[in-house]
């Protein structure tokens, strides 16, 4: 399936490190104006934060995580 949204990526030094299985990092963080930020980290140390108010849906990462792979 496809999902689009807005967020930030941290600790990305090599493009190939972006792929992987992301798992939730702590609980959702509440931000100003009632927004919510979800943070996920993969096995390469890359962290993605997603602004759930900008996305228009709620990120709920299962225990298995979310796997991101580039289309080939």
XYZ file of C-alpha atoms in Angstrom:
72
model
C 0.000 0.000 0.000
C 1.021 3.645 -0.357
C 1.068 6.344 2.291
C 2.143 9.953 2.016
C 2.800 12.415 4.783
C 5.147 15.014 6.190
C 7.880 14.593 8.746
C 11.596 14.683 9.405
C 14.385 12.146 8.995
C 17.379 12.009 11.344
C 20.656 10.054 11.377
C 20.520 9.347 7.625
C 24.091 9.381 6.342
C 23.769 6.867 3.486
C 20.649 6.527 1.315
C 20.646 2.726 1.619
C 20.215 3.091 5.411
C 16.696 4.486 4.867
C 15.311 1.057 3.976
C 14.421 -1.235 6.836
C 11.862 -2.046 9.471
C 10.888 0.891 11.662
C 9.573 0.410 15.181
C 7.974 2.975 17.464
C 10.323 5.011 19.639
C 8.526 5.786 22.896
C 4.951 7.060 23.037
C 3.533 9.719 20.742
C 4.737 13.203 21.572
C 2.126 15.915 21.997
C 3.004 19.173 20.265
C 1.412 22.613 20.118
C -2.115 23.076 18.760
C -3.174 19.561 19.685
C -0.917 17.890 17.150
C 0.861 14.626 17.692
C 4.257 13.386 16.508
C 5.051 9.705 15.999
C 8.714 8.655 16.025
C 10.016 5.438 14.466
C 13.569 4.062 14.242
C 15.031 1.321 12.036
C 17.911 -1.110 12.547
C 20.332 1.380 10.950
C 19.580 4.079 13.533
C 17.540 6.207 11.098
C 14.685 7.995 12.861
C 11.532 9.247 11.146
C 9.157 11.624 12.906
C 5.710 12.080 11.377
C 3.497 15.108 12.037
C 0.130 13.402 12.294
C -1.858 16.635 11.983
C -0.243 17.311 8.594
C -0.771 13.750 7.403
C -4.463 13.562 8.268
C -4.301 10.113 9.839
C -2.936 8.525 12.968
C 0.254 6.473 12.828
C -0.041 3.277 14.827
C 3.050 1.105 14.529
C 2.425 -2.560 15.334
C 4.837 -4.733 17.302
C 6.153 -6.006 13.952
C 6.953 -2.472 12.837
C 6.632 -0.833 9.436
C 8.941 -1.958 6.621
C 10.069 0.635 4.079
C 11.707 -0.438 0.815
C 12.503 1.523 -2.338
C 10.563 0.606 -5.484
C 12.846 -1.198 -7.903
